[in-house]
XYZ file of C-alpha atoms in Angstrom:
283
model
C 69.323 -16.121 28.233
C 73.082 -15.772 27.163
C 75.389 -16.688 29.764
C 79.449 -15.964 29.780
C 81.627 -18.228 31.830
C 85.447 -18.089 31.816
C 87.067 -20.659 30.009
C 89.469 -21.911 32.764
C 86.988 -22.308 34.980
C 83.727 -22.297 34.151
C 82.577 -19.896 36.730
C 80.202 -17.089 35.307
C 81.078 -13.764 34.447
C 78.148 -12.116 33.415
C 74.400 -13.213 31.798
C 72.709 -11.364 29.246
C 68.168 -11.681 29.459
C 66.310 -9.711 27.116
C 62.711 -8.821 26.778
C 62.208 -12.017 24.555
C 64.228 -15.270 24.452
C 67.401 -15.313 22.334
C 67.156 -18.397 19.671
C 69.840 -17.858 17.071
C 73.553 -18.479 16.670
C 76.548 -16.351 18.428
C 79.123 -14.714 16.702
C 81.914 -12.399 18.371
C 84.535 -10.243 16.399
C 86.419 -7.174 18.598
C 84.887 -7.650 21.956
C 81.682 -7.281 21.028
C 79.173 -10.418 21.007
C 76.094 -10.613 18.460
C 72.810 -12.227 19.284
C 69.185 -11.821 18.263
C 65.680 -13.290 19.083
C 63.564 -15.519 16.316
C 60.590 -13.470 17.092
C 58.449 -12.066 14.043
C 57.951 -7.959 13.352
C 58.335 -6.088 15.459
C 59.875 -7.732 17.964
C 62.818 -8.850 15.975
C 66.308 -7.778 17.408
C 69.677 -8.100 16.989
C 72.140 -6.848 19.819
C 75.776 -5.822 20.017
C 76.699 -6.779 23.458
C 80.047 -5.549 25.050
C 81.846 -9.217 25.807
C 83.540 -8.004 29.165
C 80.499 -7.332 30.831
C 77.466 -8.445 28.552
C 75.960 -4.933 28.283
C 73.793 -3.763 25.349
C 76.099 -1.501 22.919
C 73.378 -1.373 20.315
C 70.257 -3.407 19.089
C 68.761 -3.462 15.464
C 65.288 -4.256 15.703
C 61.876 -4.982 13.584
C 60.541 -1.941 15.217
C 63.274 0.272 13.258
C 63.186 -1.534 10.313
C 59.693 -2.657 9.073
C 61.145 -5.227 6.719
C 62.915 -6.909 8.925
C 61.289 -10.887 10.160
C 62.884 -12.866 12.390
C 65.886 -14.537 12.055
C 66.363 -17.913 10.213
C 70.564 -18.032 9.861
C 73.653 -16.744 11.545
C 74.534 -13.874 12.499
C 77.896 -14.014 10.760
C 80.627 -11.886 10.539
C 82.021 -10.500 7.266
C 84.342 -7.898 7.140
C 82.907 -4.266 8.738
C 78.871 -6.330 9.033
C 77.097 -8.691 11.184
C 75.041 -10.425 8.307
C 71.654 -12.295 8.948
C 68.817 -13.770 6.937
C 65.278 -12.958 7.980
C 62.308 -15.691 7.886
C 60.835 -13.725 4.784
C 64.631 -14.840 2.577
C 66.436 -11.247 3.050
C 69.849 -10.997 3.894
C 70.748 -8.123 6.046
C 74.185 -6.845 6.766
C 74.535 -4.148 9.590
C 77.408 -2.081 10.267
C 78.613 -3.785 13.334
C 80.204 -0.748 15.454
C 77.554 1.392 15.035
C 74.169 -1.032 14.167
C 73.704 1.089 11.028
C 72.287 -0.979 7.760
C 74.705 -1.608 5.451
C 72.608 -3.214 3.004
C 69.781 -5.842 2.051
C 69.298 -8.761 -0.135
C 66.348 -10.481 -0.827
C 66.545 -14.109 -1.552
C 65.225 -17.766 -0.590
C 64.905 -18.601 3.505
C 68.540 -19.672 4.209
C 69.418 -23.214 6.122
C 72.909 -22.008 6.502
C 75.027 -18.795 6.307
C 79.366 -18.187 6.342
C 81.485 -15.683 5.904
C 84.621 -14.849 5.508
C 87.142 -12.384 4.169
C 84.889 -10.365 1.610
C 82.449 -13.073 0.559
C 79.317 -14.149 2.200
C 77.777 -17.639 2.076
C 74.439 -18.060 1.676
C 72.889 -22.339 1.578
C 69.212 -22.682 1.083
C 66.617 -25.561 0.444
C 64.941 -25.702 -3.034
C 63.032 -27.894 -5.252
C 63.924 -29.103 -8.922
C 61.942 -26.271 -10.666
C 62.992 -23.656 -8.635
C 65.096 -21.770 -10.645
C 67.191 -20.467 -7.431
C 70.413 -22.133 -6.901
C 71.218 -23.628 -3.194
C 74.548 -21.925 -2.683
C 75.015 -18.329 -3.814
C 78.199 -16.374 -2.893
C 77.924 -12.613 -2.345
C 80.812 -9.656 -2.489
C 80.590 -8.014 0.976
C 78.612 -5.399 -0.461
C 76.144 -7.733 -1.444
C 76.893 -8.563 -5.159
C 76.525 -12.139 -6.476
C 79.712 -13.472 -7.181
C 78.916 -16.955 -7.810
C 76.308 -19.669 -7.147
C 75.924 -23.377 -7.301
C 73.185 -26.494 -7.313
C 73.451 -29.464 -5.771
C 70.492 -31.058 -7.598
C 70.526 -34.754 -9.554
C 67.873 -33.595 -11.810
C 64.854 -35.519 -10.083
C 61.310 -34.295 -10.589
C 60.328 -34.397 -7.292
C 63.595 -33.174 -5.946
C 63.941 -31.206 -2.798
C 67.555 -30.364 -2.410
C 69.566 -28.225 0.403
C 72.732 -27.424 1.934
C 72.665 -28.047 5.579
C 76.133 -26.563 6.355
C 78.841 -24.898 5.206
C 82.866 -23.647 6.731
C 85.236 -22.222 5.124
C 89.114 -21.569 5.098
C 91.506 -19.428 2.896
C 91.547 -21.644 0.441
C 88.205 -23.315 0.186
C 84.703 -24.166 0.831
C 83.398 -26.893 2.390
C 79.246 -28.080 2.027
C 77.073 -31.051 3.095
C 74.437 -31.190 0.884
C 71.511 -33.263 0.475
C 68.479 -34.387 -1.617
C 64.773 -35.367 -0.551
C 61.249 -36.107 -2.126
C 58.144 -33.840 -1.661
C 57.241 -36.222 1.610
C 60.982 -35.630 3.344
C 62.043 -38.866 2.612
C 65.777 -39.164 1.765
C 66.218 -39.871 -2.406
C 69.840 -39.366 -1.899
C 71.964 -38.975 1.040
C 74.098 -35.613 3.025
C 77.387 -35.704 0.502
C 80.658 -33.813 1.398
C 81.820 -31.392 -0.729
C 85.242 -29.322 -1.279
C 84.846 -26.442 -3.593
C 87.203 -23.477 -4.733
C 85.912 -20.194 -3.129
C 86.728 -18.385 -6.281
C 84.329 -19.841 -8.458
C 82.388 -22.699 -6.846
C 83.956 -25.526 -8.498
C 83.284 -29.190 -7.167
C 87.344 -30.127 -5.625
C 86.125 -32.986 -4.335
C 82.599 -35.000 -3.275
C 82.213 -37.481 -0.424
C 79.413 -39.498 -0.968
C 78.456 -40.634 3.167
C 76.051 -43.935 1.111
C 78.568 -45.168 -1.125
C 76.697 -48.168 -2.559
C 72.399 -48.685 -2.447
C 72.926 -51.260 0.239
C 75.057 -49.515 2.522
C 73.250 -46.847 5.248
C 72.581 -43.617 4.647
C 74.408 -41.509 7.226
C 72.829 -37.512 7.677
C 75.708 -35.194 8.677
C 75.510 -32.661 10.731
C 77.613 -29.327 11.524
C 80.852 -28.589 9.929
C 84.243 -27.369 11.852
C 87.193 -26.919 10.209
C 90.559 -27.458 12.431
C 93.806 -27.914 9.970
C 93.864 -30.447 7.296
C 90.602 -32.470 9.239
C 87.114 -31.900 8.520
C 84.908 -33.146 11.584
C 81.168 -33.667 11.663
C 78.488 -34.931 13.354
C 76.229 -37.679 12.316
C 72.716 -39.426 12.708
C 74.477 -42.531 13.606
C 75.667 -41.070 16.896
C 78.948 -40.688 15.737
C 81.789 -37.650 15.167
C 83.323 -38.210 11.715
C 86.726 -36.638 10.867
C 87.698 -36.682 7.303
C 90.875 -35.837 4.950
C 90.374 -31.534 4.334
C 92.553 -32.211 1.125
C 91.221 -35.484 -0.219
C 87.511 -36.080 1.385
C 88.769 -39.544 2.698
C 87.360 -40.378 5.847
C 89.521 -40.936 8.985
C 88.226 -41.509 11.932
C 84.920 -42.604 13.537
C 84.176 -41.472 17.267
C 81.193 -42.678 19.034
C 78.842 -40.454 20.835
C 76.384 -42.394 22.616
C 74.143 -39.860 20.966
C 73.188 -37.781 18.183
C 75.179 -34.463 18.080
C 73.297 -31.503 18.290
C 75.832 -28.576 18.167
C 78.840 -28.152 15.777
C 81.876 -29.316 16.543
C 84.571 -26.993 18.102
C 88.349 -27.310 17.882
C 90.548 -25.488 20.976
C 94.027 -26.239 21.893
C 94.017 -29.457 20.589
C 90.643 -30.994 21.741
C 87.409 -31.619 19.743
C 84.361 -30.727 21.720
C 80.839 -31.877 20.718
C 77.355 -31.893 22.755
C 74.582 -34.173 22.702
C 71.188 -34.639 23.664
C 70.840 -34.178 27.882
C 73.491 -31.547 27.726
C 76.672 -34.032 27.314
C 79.544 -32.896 26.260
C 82.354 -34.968 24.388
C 86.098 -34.268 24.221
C 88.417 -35.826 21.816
C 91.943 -35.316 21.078
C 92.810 -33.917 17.533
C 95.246 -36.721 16.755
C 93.629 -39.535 18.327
């Protein structure tokens, strides 16, 4: 169930329950809110939902569009499309005023998905051999513009990119590496890279010596020049945007399980049992 409250107050405006449970993220461009359900053909649906009062403006569905299998990332907005990626690795972008494919892509299962401007993000998990990279960058039409690995080379490499935000002037990426097993080989790095071609700005290595602990980040959010993220120590990092230095260490008496989110000032970020923390920008 989707609920909208009013940001004041908290008291609810309307609630949104479909035939099957919603499971993926929001996104909201022009007063209209996009949502879908994680279930396989044909049950599959995205829906355009009027944000004033929650009702259904459109829905794109499995039974529609045969190819079409659940939803693994976003939905995202880029440009005139709502853009998804299916359980089976295709990208889908649908006309978002009218629910109308625009086109489809198919590629690896995605672990993350941006977009912005004309160019759509696309992060994925793959091993050493694969010949797929983890980061590919699309036109909005759906043309590969460029594409990056964040592989060491190791035989029995796993490597993905668990999240990725972007601004006007760049992209940032945490990245990983793990063995066949899931056990960590390397550790989540920061990364800064140019949107225009991929190239590495800056890395922020979160295990800076063997001995030191390996700290997992989480979800990105972007809020001026300060990155913030999550950790697996139960702690909201905030690091330099233009150098990768990091800042600031908040403690969460938790691990964080949703992005963080900047609004007038204030850092929000939930935890397990439904807390949610609050932190000045500046402090």
């Amino acid at each position: 169930m989707l609920y909208a409250v009013d940001r004041a107050t908290g008291v609810e405006q309307w609630r949104f329950s479909p035939e099957r449970p919603l499971d993926t993220d929001v996104a909201v461009a022009d007063g209209t809110v996009f949502v879908g359900t994680k279930y396989r053909h044909p049950w599959s649906k995205l829906y355009a939902l009027d944000a004033a009062d929650g009702s259904v403006k459109w829905d794109f569905s499995g039974k529609t569009c045969p190819g079409l299998e659940g939803f693994a990332a976003g939905p995202v907005i880029g440009g005139p499309f709502v853009i998804f990626n299916d359980t089976n690795g295709r990208l889908w972008a649908v006309e978002r005023h009218t629910g109308t494919l625009g086109w489809s892509e198919r590629g690896p299962r995605l672990e993350s998905l941006e977009a912005y401007d004309t160019t759509v993000l696309a992060g994925s998990q793959t091993r050493n051999e694969d010949p797929r990279t983890n980061l590919v960058a699309y036109d909005i039409d759906g043309i590969e513009r460029w594409s990056k690995t964040f592989s060491h080379g190791r035989e029995d490499e796993n490597t993905y990119v668990d999240s990725i935000v972007s601004t006007d002037n760049a992209v940032f990426v945490t990245a990983g590496n793990d063995d066949a097993f899931g056990n960590d080989i390397d550790n989540h790095r920061l990364y800064r890279l140019s949107p225009t071609d991929g190239t590495v700005e800056w890395e922020h290595n979160t295990r800076p010596s063997p001995h030191s602990n390996y700290v997992g980040l989480g979800e990105l959010a972007v809020a001026g020049d300060s990155i913030y993220a999550g950790t697996d120590e139960w702690r909201l990092h905030k690091y330099d945007a233009n150098s990768g230095e990091l800042l600031t260490r908040y403690e969460l008496e938790g691990d964080a399980v949703s992005a963080p989110t900047v609004t007038d000032g204030t850092v929000l970020v939930g935890k397990h049992l439904g807390t949610t923390f609050a932190f000045m920008r500046d402090s």
